[in-house]
XYZ file of C-alpha atoms in Angstrom:
391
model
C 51.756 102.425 118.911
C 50.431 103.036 115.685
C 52.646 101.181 112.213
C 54.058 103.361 109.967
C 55.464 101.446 107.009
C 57.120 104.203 105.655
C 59.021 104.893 108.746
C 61.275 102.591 110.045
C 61.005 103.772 113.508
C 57.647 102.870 113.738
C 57.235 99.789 111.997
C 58.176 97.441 115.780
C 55.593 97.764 118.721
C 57.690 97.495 122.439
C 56.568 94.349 122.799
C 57.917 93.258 119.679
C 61.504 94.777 120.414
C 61.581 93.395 123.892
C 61.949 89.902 122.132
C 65.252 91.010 120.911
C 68.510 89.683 123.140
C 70.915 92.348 122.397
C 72.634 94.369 125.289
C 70.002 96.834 124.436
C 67.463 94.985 125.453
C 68.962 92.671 128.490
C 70.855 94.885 130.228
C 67.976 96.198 132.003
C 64.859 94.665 134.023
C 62.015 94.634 131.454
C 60.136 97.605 132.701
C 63.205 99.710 131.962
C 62.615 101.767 128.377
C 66.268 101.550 127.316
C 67.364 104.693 125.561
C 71.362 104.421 126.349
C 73.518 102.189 124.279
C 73.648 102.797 120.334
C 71.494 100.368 119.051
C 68.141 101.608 116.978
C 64.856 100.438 117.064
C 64.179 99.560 113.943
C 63.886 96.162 111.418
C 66.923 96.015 109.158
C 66.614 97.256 106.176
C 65.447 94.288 103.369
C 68.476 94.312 101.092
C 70.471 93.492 103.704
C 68.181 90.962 105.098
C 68.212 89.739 101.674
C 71.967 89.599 101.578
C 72.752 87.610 104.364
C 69.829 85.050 103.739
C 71.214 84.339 100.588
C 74.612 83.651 102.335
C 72.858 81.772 104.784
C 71.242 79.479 102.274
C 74.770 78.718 99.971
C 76.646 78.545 103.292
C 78.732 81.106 102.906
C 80.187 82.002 106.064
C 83.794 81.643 105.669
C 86.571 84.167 106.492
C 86.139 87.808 105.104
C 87.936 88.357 101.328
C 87.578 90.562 98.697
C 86.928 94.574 98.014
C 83.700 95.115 97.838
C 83.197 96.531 100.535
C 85.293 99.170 100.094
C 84.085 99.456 96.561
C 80.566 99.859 98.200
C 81.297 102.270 100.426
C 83.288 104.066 97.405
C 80.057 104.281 95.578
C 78.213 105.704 98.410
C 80.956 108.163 99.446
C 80.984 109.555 95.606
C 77.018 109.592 95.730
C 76.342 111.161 99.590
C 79.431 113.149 99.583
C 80.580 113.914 96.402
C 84.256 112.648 97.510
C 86.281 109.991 95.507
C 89.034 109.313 98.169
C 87.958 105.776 99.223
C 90.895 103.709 96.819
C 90.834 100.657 96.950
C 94.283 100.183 97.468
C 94.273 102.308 100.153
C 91.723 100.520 102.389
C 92.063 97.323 104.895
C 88.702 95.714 106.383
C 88.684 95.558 110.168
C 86.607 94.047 112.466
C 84.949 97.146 113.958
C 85.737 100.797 113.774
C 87.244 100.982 117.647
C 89.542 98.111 117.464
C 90.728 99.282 113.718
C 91.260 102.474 115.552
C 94.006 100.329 118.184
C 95.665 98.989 115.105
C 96.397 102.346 113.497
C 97.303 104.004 116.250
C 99.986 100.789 117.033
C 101.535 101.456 113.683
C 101.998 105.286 114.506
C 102.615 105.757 117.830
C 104.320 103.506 119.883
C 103.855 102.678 123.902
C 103.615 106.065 126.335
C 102.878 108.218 123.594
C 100.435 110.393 123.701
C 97.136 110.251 122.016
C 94.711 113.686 121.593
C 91.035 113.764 122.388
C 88.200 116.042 122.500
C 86.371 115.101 125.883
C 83.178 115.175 126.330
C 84.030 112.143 124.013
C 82.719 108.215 123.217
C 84.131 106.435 126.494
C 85.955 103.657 124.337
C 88.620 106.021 123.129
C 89.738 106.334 126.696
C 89.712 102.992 127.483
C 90.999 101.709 124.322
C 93.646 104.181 124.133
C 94.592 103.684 127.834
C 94.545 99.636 127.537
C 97.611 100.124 124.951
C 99.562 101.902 127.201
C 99.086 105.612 125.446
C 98.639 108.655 127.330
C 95.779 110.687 126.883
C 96.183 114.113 126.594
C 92.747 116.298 126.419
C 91.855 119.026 124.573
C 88.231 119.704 125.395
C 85.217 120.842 122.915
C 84.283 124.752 123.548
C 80.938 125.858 125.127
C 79.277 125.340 122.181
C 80.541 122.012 121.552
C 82.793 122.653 118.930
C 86.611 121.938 118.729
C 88.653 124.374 120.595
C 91.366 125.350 118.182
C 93.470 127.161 121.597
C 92.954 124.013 123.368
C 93.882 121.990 120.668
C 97.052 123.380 120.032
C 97.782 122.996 124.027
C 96.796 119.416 123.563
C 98.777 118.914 120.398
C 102.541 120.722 122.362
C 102.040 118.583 125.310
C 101.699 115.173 123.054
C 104.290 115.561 121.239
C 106.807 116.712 124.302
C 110.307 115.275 124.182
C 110.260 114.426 120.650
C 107.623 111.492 121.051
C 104.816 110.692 118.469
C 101.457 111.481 118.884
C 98.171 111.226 117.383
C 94.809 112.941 117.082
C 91.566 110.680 117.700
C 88.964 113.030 116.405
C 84.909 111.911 116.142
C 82.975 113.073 113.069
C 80.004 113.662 113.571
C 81.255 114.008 117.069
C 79.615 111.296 119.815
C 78.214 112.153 122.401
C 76.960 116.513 121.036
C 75.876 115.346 117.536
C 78.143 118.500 116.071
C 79.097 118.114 112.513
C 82.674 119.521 111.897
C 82.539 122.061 108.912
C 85.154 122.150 105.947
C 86.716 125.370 107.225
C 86.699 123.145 110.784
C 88.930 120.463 109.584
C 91.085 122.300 107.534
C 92.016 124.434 110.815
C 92.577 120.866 112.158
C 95.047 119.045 109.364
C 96.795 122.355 109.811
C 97.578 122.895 113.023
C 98.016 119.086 113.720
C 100.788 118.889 110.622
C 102.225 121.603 112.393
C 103.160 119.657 115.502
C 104.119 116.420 113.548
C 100.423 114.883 115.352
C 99.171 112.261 112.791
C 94.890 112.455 112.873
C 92.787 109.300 113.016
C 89.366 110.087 112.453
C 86.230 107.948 113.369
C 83.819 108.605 110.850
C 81.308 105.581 111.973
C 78.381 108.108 111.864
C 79.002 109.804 108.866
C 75.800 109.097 107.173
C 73.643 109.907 109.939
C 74.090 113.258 109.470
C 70.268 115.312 109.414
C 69.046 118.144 107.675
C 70.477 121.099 107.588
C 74.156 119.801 108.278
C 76.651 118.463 105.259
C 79.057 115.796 106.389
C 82.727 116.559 105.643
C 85.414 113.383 104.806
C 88.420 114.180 106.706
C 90.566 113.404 103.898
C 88.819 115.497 101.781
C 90.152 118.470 103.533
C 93.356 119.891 102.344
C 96.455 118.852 104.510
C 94.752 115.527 106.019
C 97.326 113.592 103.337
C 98.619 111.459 106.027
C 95.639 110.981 108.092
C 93.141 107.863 108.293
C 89.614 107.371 108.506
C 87.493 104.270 110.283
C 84.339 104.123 108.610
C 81.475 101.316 109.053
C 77.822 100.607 107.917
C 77.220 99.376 111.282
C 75.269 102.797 113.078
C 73.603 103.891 110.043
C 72.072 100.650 108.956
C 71.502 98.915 113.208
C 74.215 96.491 112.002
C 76.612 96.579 114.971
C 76.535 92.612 115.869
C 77.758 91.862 112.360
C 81.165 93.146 112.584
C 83.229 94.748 110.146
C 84.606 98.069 109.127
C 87.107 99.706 106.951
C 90.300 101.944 107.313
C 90.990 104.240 104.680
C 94.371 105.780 104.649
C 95.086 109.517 103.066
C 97.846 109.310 100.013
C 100.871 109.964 102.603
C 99.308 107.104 104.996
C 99.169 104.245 102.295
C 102.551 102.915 103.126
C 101.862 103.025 107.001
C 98.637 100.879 105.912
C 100.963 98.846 104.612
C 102.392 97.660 107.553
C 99.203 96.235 109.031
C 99.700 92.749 110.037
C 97.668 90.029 107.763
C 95.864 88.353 110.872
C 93.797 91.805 111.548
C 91.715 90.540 107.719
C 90.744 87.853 109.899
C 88.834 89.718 112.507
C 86.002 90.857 110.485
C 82.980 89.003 109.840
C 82.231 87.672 106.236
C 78.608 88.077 106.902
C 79.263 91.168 108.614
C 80.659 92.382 105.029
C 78.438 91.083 103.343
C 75.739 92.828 105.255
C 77.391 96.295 105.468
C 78.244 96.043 101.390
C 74.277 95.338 100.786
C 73.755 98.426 103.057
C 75.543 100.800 101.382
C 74.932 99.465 97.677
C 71.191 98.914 97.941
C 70.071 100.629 101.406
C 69.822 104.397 100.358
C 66.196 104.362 100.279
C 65.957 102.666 103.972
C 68.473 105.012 105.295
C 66.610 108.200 103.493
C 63.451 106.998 105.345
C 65.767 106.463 108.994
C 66.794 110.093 108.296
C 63.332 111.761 108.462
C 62.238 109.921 111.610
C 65.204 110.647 113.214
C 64.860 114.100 112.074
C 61.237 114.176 113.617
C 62.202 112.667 116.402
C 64.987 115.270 117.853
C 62.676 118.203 117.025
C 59.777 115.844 119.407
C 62.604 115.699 121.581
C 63.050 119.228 121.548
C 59.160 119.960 122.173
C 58.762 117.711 124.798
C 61.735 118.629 127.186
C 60.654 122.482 126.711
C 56.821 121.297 127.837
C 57.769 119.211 130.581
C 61.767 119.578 131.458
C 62.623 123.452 130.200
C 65.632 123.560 132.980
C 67.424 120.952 130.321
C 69.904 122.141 128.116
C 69.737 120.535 124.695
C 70.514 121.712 121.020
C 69.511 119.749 118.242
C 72.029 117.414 117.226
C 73.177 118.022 113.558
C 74.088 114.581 113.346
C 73.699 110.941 114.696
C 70.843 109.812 117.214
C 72.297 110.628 120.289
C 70.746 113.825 122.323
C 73.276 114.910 124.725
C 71.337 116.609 127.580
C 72.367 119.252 130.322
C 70.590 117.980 133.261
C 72.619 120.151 135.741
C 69.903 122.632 136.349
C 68.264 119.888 137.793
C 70.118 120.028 140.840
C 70.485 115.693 140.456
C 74.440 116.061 140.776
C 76.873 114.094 138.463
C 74.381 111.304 138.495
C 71.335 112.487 136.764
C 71.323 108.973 134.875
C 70.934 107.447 138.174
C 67.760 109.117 139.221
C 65.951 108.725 136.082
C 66.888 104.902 136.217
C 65.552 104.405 139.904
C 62.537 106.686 139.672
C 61.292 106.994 135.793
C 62.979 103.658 134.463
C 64.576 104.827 131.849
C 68.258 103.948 131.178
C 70.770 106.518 129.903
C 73.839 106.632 129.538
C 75.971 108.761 132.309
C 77.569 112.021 131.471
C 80.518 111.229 133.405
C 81.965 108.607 131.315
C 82.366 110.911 128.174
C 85.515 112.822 130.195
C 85.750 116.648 131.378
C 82.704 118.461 130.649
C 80.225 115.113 131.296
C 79.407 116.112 134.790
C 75.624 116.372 135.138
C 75.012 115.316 131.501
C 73.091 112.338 130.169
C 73.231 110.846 126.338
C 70.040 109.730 125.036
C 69.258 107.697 122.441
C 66.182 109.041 120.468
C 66.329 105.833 117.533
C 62.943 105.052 118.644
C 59.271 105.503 117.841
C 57.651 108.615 118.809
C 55.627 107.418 121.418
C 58.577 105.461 123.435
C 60.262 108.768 123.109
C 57.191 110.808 124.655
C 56.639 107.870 127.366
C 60.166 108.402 128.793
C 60.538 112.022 128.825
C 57.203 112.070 130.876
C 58.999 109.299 132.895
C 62.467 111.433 133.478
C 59.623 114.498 134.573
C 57.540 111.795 137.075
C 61.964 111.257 138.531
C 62.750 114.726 138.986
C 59.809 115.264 140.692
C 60.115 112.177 143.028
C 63.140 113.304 143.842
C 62.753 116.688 144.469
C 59.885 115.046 147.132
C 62.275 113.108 149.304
C-alpha cells in the first residue's frame, strides 16, 4: 500500500498491523481482513504517545486523580461544539463509557425497571442492561434510521407502567447507522421523555467522529435534557479503547444523583488511560482533523465500490462514526450474511442480528482502514456472494 503521512489511515502496511495483539487482530485466522470490532487502523496520534511515555519514564502509573480530564474534554467541547456544559463539578471519571452507563442507570432505576432503546442498537446495551436485571423495552429507529418519535412514546408508556422508573439509553451519533441526531431531534426527545417521568442517558462516545456535512449536538445542550447524563470518552476518536477511562457528565437537575456514585467506581479507570485521553483531546485536534478526511474518503470509496461491484446493498453514508451499516438482504444470504462473507471472502463483520429488531440481514463494517484494505474486501464480499450463489 502506498504511505501517506498526512493520513493516518495510511501510514501502517497489513503486515505491519497484523503484529498488533488486540481482539482486532486475534480473533480471526490471519488471512481474515478484520473489518468488525471498533478498533482503527491507525498509529496513535504523537501527543498522546508522548503523554504516556513520559508517564512511563517517571513511573507514574498509580490510581486515577484529578480533573483534567474533564477540564480537557471541557476545552474541546467549547472549541468543537461551541457548548460550555462540561462542569467540573458535575463530572465523575469512569472506567469506560458502557460500564459508567451500568452505574447511572443503578442510581436511577432500580431492579425490573425498564430501560428504553432504539434497536438496531450497539449489542452491549442489551446485555449490559439485561445483566442488571432491567427490562428492555424497544422503541425501534424509523426506515430511515432515525428515532421514531410514535414509537418512542410507546416505548416510553410501557417503561414506566405501574408507577416504576425508567430510563432512556439513547446513542449519539447512533452505532450501528452512523445518524447524527439534529437539535430539533433531541429537543423532541427531552420533551417527550420529561413527559413520562423517563430520565435519558446518552452515550456520546462518538461524538467527535462526526464527518462533513453533519454538526454533532450535546444532549444537554438541548433544552429540557436538565436531568439527563452524558458518557463521553476519547477512546473511539483517538484508537484508545485498551486504555480505559471515560467521563459522566450530569445535566444541572442530575448533579445531586451524581452525587450518589459510590467512591470505589474512581478506582476503575486507568491513570494512564487519563492521561492518554486528556493528551488527546488537549493536543490531538490536528491528528483527529487528519482521521476525519480519510474517514470521510473512505465511506464515499465505500460508497463507489459497493455500487461497482455489490449495487443490490443498501447503504447511506454514515454522517458520523466509522461504522457502515449495510443492507445485505437483497442478497438473498438470510440473517447470516456475515457468515458467508467470513467462509467464502474472509472478511469478518460484525452480524446484523446482534444490534436487535431491524438487524436481520444486515452487516456493520468497519471502514477505519486504508483504502486499499477497504477495496480488497469489498472485492472479497463480491468473490462470497458469488460462491455462494454457485453451490
Amino acid at each position: 500500500m502506498t504511505i501517506d503521512e498526512t493520513n493516518p489511515l495510511r501510514r501502517l502496511s497489513l503486515d505491519e498491523l497484523r503484529l498488533r495483539t488486540s481482539t482486532k487482530w486475534t480473533a480471526y485466522p490471519p488471512d481474515v481482513l478484520p473489518l468488525w470490532v471498533a478498533e482503527m487502523d491507525t498509529p496513535v496520534a504523537e501527543p498522546v504517545v508522548r503523554a504516556v511515555t513520559r508517564a512511563m519514564e517517571r513511573g507514574d502509573t498509580g490510581y486515577a486523580s484529578g480533573m483534567e480530564y474533564a477540564q480537557a474534554l471541557d476545552a474541546f467541547a467549547r472549541e468543537r461544539w461551541d457548548w460550555d456544559g462540561v462542569v467540573e463539578d458535575r463530572t465523575a471519571i469512569m472506567p469506560d463509557v458502557m460500564l459508567g452507563i451500568v452505574e447511572i442507570l443503578k442510581l436511577i432505576t432500580s431492579p425490573g425497571d425498564a430501560v428504553v432503546v432504539n434497536p438496531p442498537v450497539y449489542p452491549p446495551f442489551y446485555a449490559f442492561v439485561e445483566h442488571m436485571d432491567r427490562r428492555i423495552v424497544e422503541a425501534p429507529l424509523d426506515e430511515a434510521g432515525r428515532i421514531d418519535p410514535v414509537a418512542l412514546e410507546s416505548a416510553c408508556r410501557e417503561a414506566v407502567r405501574g408507577g416504576r422508573r425508567a430510563a432512556y439509553l439513547l446513542c449519539s451519533p447512533h452505532n450501528p447507522t452512523g445518524t447524527v441526531h439534529t437539535a430539533g431531534e433531541l429537543a423532541a426527545v427531552a420533551e417527550l421523555t420529561a413527559g413520562h417521568g423517563v430520565r435519558v442517558v446518552v452515550d456520546e462516545i462518538h461524538a467527535p467522529l462526526v464527518l462533513s456535512g453533519a454538526r454533532f449536538v450535546p444532549y444537554l445542550s438541548v433544552p429540557g435534557a436538565e436531568s439527563a447524563f452524558s458518557l463521553m470518552s476519547a477512546s473511539k476518536a483517538w484508537h484508545l479503547a485498551g486504555l480505559k477511562a471515560a467521563l459522566a457528565v450530569a445535566g444541572p437537575a442530575a448533579a445531586a444523583d451524581l452525587a450518589r456514585l459510590p467512591w470505589e467506581v474512581s478506582h476503575g479507570p486507568s491513570h494512564v488511560g487519563v492521561i492518554a485521553h486528556t493528551a488527546a483531546l488537549r493536543h490531538g485536534g490536528d491528528w483527529l482533523d487528519a482521521v476525519l478526511a480519510g474517514l470521510d474518503g473512505n465511506r464515499r470509496l465505500l460508497a463507489d465500490l459497493l455500487a461497482r461491484q455489490l449495487p443490490e446493498v443498501g447503504y447511506a453514508l454514515p454522517e458520523a462514526t466509522y461504522l457502515a451499516w449495510l443492507d445485505c438482504r437483497p442478497l438473498g444470504l438470510g440473517s447470516t450474511a456475515a457468515s458467508v462473507f467470513l467462509e467464502h471472502g474472509r472478511v469478518a463483520l460484525t452480524s446484523g442480528t446482534n444490534y436487535g429488531p431491524g438487524g436481520a440481514g444486515h452487516v456493520r463494517l468497519n471502514f477505519a482502514t486504508s483504502p486499499e484494505v477497504l477495496t480488497e474486501a469489498v472485492g472479497r464480499m463480491r468473490k462470497a456472494v458469488d460462491a455462494t450463489l454457485q453451490e
